[in-house]
Tab-separated table of C-alpha atoms in Angstrom:
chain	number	residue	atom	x	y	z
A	1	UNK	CA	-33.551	-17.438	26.676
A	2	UNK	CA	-35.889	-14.765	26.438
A	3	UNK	CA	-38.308	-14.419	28.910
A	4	UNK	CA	-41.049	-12.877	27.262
A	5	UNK	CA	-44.947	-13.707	27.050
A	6	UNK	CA	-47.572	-12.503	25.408
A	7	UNK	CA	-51.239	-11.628	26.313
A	8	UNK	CA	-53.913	-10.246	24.205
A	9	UNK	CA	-57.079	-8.047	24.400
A	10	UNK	CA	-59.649	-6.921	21.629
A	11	UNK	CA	-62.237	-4.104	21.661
A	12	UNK	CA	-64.916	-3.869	19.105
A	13	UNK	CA	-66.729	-0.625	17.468
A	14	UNK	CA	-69.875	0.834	18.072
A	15	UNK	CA	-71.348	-0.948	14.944
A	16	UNK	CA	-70.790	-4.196	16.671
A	17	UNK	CA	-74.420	-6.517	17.115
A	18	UNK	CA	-73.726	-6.667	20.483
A	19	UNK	CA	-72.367	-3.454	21.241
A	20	UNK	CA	-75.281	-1.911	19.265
A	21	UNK	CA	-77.692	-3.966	21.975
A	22	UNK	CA	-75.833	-2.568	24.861
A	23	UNK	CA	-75.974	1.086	23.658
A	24	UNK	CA	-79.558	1.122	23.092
A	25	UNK	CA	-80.004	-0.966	26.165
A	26	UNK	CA	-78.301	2.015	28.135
A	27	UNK	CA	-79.923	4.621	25.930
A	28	UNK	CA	-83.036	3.674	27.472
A	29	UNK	CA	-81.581	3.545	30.821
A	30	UNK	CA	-80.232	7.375	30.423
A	31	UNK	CA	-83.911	8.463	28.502
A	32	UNK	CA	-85.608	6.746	31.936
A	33	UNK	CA	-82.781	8.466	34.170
A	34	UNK	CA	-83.087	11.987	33.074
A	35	UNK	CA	-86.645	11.616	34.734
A	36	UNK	CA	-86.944	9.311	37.202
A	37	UNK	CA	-83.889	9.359	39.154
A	38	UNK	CA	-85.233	6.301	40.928
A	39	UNK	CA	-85.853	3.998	37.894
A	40	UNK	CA	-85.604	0.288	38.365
A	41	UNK	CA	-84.193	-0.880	35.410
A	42	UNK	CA	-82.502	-4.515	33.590
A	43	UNK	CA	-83.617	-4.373	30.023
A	44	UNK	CA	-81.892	-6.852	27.521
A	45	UNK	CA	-81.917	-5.876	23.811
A	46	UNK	CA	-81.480	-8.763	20.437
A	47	UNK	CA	-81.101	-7.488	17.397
A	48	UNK	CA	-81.381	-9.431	13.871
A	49	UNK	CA	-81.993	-8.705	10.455
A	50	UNK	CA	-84.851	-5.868	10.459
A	51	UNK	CA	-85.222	-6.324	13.894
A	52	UNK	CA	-84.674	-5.010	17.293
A	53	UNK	CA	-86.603	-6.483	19.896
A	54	UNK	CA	-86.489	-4.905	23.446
A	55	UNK	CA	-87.507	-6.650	26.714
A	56	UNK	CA	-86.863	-7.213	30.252
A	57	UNK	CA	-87.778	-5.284	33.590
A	58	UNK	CA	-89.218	-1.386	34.436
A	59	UNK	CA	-90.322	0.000	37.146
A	60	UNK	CA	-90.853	3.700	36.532
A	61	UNK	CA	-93.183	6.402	37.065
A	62	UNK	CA	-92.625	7.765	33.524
A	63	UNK	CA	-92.832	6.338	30.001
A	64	UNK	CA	-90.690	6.515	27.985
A	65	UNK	CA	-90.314	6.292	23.681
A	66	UNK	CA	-88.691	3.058	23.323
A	67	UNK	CA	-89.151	2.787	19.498
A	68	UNK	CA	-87.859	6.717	19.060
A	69	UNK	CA	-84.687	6.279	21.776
A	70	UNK	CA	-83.731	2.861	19.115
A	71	UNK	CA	-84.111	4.681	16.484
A	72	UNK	CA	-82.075	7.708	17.712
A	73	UNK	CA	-79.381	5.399	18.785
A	74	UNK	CA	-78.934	3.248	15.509
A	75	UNK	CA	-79.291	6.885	13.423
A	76	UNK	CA	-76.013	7.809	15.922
A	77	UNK	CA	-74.094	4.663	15.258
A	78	UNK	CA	-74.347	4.765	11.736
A	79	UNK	CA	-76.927	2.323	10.918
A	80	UNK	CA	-78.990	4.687	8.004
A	81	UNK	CA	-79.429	2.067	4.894
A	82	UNK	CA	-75.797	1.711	3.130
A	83	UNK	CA	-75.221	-1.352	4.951
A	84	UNK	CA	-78.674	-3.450	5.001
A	85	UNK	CA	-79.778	-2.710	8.600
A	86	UNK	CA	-81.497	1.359	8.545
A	87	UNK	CA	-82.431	2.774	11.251
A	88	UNK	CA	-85.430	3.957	9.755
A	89	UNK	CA	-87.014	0.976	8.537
A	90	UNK	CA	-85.938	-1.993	11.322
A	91	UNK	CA	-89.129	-3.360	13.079
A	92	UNK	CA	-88.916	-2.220	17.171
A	93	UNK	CA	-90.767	-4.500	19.383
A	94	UNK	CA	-90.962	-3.967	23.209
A	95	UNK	CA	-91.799	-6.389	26.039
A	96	UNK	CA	-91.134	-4.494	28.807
A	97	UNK	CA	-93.008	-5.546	32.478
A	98	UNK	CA	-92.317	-4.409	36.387
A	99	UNK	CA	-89.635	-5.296	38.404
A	100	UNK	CA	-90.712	-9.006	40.601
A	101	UNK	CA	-91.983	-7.875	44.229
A	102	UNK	CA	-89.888	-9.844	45.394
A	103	UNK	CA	-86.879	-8.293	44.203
A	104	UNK	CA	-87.841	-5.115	44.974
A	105	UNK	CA	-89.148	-5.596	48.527
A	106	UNK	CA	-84.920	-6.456	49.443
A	107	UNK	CA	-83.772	-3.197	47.644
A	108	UNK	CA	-86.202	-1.009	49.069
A	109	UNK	CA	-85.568	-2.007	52.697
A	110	UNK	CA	-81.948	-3.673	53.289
A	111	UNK	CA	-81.531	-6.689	55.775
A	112	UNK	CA	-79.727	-4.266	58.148
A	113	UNK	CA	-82.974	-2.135	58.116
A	114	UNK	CA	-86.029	-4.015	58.254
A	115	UNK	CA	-87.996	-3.381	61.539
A	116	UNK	CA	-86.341	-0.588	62.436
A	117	UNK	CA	-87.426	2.828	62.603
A	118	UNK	CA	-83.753	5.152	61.784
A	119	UNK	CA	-80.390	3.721	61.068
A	120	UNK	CA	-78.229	5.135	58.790
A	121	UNK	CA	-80.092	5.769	55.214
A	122	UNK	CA	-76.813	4.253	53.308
A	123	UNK	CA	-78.133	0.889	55.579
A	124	UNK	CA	-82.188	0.917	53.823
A	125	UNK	CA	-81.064	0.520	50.263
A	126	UNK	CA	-80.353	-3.714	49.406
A	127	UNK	CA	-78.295	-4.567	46.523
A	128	UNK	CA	-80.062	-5.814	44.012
A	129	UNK	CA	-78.641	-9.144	43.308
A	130	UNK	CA	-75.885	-11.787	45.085
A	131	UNK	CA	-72.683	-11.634	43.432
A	132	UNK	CA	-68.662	-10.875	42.975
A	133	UNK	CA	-67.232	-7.784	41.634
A	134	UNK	CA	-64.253	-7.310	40.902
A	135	UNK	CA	-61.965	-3.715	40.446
A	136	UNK	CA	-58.409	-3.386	38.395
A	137	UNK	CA	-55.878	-1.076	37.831
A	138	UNK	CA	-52.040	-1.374	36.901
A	139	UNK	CA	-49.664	1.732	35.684
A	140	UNK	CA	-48.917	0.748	32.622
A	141	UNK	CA	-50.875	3.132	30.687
A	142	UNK	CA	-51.868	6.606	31.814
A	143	UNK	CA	-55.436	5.872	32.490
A	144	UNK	CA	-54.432	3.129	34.791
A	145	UNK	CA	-55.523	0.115	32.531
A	146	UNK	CA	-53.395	-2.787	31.302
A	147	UNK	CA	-51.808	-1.858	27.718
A	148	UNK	CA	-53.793	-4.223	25.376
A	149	UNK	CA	-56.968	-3.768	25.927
A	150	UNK	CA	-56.400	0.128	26.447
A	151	UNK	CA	-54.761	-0.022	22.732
A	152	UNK	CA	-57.768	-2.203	21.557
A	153	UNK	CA	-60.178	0.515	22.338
A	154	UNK	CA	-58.058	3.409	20.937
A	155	UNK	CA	-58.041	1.304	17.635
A	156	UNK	CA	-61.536	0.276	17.921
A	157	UNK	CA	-62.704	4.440	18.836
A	158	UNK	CA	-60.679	6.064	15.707
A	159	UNK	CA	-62.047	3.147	13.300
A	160	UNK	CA	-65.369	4.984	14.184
A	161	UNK	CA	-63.826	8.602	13.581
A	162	UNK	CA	-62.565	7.668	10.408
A	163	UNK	CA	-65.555	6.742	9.198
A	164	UNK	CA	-67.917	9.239	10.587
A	165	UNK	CA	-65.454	12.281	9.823
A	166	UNK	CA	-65.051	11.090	5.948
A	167	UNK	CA	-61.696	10.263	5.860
A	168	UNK	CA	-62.444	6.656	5.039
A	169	UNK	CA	-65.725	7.089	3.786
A	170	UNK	CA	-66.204	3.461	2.320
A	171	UNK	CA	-65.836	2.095	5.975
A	172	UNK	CA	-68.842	0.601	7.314
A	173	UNK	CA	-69.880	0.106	11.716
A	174	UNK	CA	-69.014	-2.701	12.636
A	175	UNK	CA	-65.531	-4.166	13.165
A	176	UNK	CA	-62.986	-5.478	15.892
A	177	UNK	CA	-59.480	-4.705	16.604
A	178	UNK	CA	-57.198	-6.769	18.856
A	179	UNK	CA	-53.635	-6.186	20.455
A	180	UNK	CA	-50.782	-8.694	21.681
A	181	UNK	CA	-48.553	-6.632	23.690
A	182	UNK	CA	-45.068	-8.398	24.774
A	183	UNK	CA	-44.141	-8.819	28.298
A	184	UNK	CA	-40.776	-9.482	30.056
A	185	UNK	CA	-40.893	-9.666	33.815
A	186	UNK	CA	-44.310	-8.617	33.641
A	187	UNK	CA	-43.759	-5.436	31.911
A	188	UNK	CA	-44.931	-4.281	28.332
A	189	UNK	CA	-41.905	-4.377	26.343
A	190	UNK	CA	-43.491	-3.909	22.651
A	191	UNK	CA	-46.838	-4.232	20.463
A	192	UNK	CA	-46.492	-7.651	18.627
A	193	UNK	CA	-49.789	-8.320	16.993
A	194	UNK	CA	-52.630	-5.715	15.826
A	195	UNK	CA	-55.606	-7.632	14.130
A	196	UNK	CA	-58.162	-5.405	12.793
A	197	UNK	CA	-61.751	-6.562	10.817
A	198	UNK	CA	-63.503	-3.632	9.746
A	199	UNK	CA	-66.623	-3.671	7.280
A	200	UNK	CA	-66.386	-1.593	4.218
A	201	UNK	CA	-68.400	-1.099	1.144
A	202	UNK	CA	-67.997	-3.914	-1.359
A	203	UNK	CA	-66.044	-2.201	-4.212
A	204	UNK	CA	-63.066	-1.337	-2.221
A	205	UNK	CA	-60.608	-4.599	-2.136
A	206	UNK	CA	-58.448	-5.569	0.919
A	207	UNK	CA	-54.865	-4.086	-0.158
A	208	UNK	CA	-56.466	-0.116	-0.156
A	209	UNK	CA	-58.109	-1.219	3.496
A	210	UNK	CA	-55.051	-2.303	4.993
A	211	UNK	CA	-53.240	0.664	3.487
A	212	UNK	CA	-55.634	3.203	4.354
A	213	UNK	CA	-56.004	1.921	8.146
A	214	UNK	CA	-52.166	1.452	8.971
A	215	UNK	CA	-51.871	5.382	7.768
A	216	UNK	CA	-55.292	6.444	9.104
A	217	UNK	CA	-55.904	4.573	12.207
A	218	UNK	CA	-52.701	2.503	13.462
A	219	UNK	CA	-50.123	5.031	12.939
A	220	UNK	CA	-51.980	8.120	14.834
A	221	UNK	CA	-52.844	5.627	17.785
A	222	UNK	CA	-49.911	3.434	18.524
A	223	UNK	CA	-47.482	5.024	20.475
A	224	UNK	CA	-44.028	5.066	19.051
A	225	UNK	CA	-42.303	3.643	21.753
A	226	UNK	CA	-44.123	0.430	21.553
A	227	UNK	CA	-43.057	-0.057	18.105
A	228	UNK	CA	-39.679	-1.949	17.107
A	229	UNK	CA	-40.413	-2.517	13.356
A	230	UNK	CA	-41.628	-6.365	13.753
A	231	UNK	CA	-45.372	-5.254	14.187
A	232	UNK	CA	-47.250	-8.267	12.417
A	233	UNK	CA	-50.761	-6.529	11.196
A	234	UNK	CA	-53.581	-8.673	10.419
A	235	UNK	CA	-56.417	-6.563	7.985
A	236	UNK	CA	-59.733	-8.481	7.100
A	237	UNK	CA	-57.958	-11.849	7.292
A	238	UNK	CA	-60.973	-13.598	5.633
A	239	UNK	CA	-60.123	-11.283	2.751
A	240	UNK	CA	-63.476	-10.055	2.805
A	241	UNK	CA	-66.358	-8.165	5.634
A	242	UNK	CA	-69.070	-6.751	3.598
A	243	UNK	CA	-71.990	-8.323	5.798
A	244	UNK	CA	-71.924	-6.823	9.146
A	245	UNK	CA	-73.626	-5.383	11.904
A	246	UNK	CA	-77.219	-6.977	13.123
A	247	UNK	CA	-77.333	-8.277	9.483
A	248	UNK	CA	-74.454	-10.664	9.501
A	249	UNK	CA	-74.579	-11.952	13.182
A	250	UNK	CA	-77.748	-11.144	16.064
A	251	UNK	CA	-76.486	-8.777	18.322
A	252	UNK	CA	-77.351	-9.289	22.175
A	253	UNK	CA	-76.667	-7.047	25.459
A	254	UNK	CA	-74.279	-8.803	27.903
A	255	UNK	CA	-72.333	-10.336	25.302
A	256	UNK	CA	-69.266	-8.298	25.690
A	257	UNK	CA	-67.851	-8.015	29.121
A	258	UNK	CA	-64.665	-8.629	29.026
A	259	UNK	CA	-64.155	-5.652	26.338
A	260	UNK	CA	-66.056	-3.998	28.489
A	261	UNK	CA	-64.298	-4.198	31.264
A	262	UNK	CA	-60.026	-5.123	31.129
A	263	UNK	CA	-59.790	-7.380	28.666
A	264	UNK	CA	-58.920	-10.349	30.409
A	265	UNK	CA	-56.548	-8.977	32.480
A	266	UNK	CA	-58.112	-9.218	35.457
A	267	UNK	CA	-61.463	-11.175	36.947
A	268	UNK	CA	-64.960	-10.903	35.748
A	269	UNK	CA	-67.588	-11.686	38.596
A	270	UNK	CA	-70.123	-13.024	35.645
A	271	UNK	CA	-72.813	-10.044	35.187
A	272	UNK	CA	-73.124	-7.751	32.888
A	273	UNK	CA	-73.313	-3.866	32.882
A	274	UNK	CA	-75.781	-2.615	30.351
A	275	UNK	CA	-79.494	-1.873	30.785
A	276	UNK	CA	-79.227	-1.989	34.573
A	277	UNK	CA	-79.926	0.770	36.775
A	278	UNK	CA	-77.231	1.279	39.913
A	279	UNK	CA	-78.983	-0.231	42.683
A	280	UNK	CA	-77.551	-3.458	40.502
A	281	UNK	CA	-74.372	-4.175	41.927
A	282	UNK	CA	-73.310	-5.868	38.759
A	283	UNK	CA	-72.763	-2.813	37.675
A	284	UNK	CA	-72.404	-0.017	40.512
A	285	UNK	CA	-70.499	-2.037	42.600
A	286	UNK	CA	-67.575	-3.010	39.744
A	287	UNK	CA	-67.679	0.923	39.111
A	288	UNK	CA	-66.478	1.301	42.823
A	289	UNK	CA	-64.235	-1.182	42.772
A	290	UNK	CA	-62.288	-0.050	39.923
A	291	UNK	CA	-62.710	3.398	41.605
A	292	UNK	CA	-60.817	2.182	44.962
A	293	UNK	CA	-58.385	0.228	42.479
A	294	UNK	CA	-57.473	3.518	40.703
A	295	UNK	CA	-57.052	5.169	44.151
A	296	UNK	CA	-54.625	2.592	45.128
A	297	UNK	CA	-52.413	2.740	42.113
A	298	UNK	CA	-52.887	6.913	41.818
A	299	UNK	CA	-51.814	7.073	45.672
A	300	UNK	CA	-48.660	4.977	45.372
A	301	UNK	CA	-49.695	2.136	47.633
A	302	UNK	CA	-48.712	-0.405	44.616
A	303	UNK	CA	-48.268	-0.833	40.857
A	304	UNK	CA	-51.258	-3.006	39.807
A	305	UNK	CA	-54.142	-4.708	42.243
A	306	UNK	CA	-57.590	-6.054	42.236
A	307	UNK	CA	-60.122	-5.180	44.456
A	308	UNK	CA	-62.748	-7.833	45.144
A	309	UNK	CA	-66.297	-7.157	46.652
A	310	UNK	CA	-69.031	-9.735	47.125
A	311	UNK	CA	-72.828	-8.460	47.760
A	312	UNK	CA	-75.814	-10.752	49.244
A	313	UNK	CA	-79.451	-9.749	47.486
A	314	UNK	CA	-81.572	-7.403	49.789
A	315	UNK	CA	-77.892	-6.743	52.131
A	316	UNK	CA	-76.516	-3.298	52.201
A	317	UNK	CA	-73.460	-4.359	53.476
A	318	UNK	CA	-70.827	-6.190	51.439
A	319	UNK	CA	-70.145	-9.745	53.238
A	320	UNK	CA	-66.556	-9.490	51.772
A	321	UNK	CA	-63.905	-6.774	50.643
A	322	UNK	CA	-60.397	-7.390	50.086
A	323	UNK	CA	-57.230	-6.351	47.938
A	324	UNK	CA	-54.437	-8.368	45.769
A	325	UNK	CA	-51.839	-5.853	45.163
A	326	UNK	CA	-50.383	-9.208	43.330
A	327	UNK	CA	-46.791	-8.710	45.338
A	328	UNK	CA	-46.321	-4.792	44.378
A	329	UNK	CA	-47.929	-3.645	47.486
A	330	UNK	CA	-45.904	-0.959	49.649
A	331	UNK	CA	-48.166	-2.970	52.745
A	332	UNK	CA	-49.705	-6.381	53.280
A	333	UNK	CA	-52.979	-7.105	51.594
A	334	UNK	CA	-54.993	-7.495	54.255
A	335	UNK	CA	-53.400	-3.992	55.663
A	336	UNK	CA	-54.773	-2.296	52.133
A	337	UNK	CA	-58.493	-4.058	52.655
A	338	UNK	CA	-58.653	-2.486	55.589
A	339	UNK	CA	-57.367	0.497	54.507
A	340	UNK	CA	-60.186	0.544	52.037
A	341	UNK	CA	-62.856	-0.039	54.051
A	342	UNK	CA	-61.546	2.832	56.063
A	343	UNK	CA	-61.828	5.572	53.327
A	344	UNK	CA	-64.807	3.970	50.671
A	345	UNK	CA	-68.094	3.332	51.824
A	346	UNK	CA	-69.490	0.293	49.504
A	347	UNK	CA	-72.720	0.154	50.528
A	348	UNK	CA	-74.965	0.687	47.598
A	349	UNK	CA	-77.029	3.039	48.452
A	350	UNK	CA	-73.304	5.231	49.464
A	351	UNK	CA	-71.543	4.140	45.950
A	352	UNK	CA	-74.733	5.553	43.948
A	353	UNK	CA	-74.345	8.707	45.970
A	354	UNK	CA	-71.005	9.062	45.944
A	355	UNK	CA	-70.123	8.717	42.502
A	356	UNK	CA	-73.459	10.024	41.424
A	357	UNK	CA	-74.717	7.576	39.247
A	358	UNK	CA	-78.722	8.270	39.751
A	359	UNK	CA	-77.995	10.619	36.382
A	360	UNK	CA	-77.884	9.795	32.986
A	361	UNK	CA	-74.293	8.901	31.959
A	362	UNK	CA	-74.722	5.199	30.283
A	363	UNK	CA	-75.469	5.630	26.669
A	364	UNK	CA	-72.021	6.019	25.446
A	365	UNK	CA	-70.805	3.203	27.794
A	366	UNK	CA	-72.092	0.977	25.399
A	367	UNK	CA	-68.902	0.979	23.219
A	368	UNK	CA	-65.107	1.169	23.976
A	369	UNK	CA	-65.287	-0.187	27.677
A	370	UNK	CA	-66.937	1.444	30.756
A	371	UNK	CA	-63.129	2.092	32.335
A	372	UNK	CA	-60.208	4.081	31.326
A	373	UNK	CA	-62.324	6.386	29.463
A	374	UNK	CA	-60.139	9.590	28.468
A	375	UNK	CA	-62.600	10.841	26.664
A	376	UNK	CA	-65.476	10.842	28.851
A	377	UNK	CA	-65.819	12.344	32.401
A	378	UNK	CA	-66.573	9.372	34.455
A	379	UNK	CA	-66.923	9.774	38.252
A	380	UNK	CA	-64.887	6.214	39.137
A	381	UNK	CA	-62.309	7.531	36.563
A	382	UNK	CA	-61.234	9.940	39.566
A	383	UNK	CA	-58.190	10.035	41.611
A	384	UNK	CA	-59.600	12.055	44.205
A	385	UNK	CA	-59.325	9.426	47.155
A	386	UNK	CA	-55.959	8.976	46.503
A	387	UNK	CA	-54.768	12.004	49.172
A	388	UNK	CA	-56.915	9.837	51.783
A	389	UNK	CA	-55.231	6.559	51.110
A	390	UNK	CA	-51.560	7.736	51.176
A	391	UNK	CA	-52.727	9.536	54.875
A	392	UNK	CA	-54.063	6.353	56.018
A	393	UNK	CA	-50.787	4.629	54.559
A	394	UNK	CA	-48.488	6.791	56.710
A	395	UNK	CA	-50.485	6.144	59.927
A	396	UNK	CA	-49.472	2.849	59.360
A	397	UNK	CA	-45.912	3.590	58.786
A	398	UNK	CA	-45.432	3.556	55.336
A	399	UNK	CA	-44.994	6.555	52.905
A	400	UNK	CA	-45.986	6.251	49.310
């Protein structure tokens, strides 16, 4: 018998309700960013019919255009009148109010620092919320990310191109591509399923579509050698997606973290990424995580893991770290934790400085996942920690 199983991932497009929330949500984030480095921010963005309604928490010395940065950001998705939802005529409303006091008083001044005059300034910085976070990586793709979900977002990205270069012209922004890669012995063996759901202008019936994207989108993206003729290719399989975007379905931010982060492959502590400034650990702290992931896998120290860091609200330090190089570790788990711990600093206050996220970097987060990003230059994309891990490694003993 053949021992094969399969697991699937999907990605959607930038045109996406939700993924249109999340990109304005971190458009705002950047536009408060570029300046006031020390924004407080956890906005939440709907969007319906002729509407897009922002809310949620600021605390910034600057104002900021809310209605124009929308605007801007629908204009760059697509969203200018063919479709029913224009950029230009959608009403923005904004209910935006401080961050509590009482939030604020444990990020300002961590546990480890109240009372005290010095300590380390890495120690006076809280994170801002309790939580898990958790950090992948694997080698089955170049960027370090499991196959599907790294297919479902090369699908999902040149669905956009296609569109916004001409080449498909009657193509429309939202849609959703999904990928069942095979397995045997828990390696990719072959693609079996693509699914893709793309809106498109209403003349332009579902035979052309599926034509036009196997030439124009699935043969440029999937790789040859994951091909072995039985590909089974879903198009449109309601036969129809004229009605999209914040028109056919309300769009929300947070509404799209797996896709956001590996596609099921791995854990999910629960919060979501966009429209949070780093000193949330939702976000900063599952940036460094999949930062000491990559590391691991880049240095040699094992084929896949998952890092796993837990944060207490107003605590600098994390109560827990630790590593599940899921039995392809060159050393024992707890012998990589503490390896970790060793070379990355995951204090908040030290992951915002060291990967530099006080900048604005977030608005094209917002679609096609926040990891394995070739085309973006994303500081927890680096490999640069690697050299450290593989010296720590052979102090142990072992050689990668």
């Amino acid at each position: 018998m053949d021992d094969v199983t399969l697991f699937t991932s999907e990605s959607v497009t930038e045109g996406h309700p939700d993924k249109v929330c999340d990109q304005i949500a971190d458009a705002l984030l950047d536009a408060y960013l570029a300046e006031d480095p020390l924004v407080r921010t956890a906005i939440e963005v709907v969007a319906s019919t002729g509407l897009v309604f922002v809310m949620g928490q600021v605390t910034s010395k600057v104002r900021v255009d809310v209605d124009g940065v929308v605007r801007r950001t629908l204009r760059e998705i697509g969203y200018t009148g063919t479709d029913g939802f224009d950029a230009g005529s959608v009403a923005v409303l904004a209910a935006l109010e401080g961050q509590s006091p009482d939030i604020a008083c444990g990020v300002d001044v961590a546990l480890e620092a109240r009372g005290e005059a010095g300590g380390e300034d890495a120690d006076r910085v809280g994170a801002g919320d309790q939580g898990m976070m958790f950090g992948y990586a694997c080698d089955e793709t170049p960027e370090l990310m499991p196959l599907p979900i790294a297919l479902s977002h090369r699908l999902a990205r040149r669905l956009a191109q296609v569109r916004k270069d001409g080449t498909l012209p009657y193509l429309r922004p939202d849609g959703k591509t999904q990928v069942t890669v095979a397995y045997r012995d828990g390696r990719p063996v072959r693609v079996d399923t693509v699914v893709m759901s793309t809106q498109h202008a209403p003349e332009v019936d579902r035979a052309r579509i599926e034509a036009d994207l196997r030439r124009a989108v699935i043969e440029p993206v999937l790789p040859k050698q994951w091909l072995d003729g039985d590909l089974r290719l879903l198009v449109n399989p309601t036969g129809r997606f004229v009605v999209g975007g914040p028109q056919g379905d309300t769009g929300l931010t947070g509404r799209k973290i797996i896709v956001d982060t590996y596609g099921g492959y791995a854990r999910h502590g629960g919060g979501a990424f966009s429209g949070k400034d780093p000193t949330k650990v939702d976000r900063s702290a599952s940036y460094a995580a999949r930062y000491v992931a990559k590391n691991l896998v880049a240095a040699g120290l094992c084929r896949r893991c998952e890092v796993r860091v837990a944060y207490a609200i107003g605590v600098a330090r994390p109560i827990a770290v630790s590593v599940d190089a899921q039995g392809t570790g060159l050393l024992p788990d707890p012998a990589l934790g503490a390896i970790v711990q060793e070379v990355f600093d995951l204090r908040p206050a030290a992951l915002i400085r060291d990967l530099d996220l006080r900048r604005p970097l977030y608005r094209w987060l917002g679609a096609y996942g926040h990891f394995g990003r070739p085309d973006l230059d994303l500081p927890w994309e680096a490999t640069d920690r690697a050299p450290q891990l593989a010296a720590a490694a052979t102090r142990l003993g072992v050689h990668a």
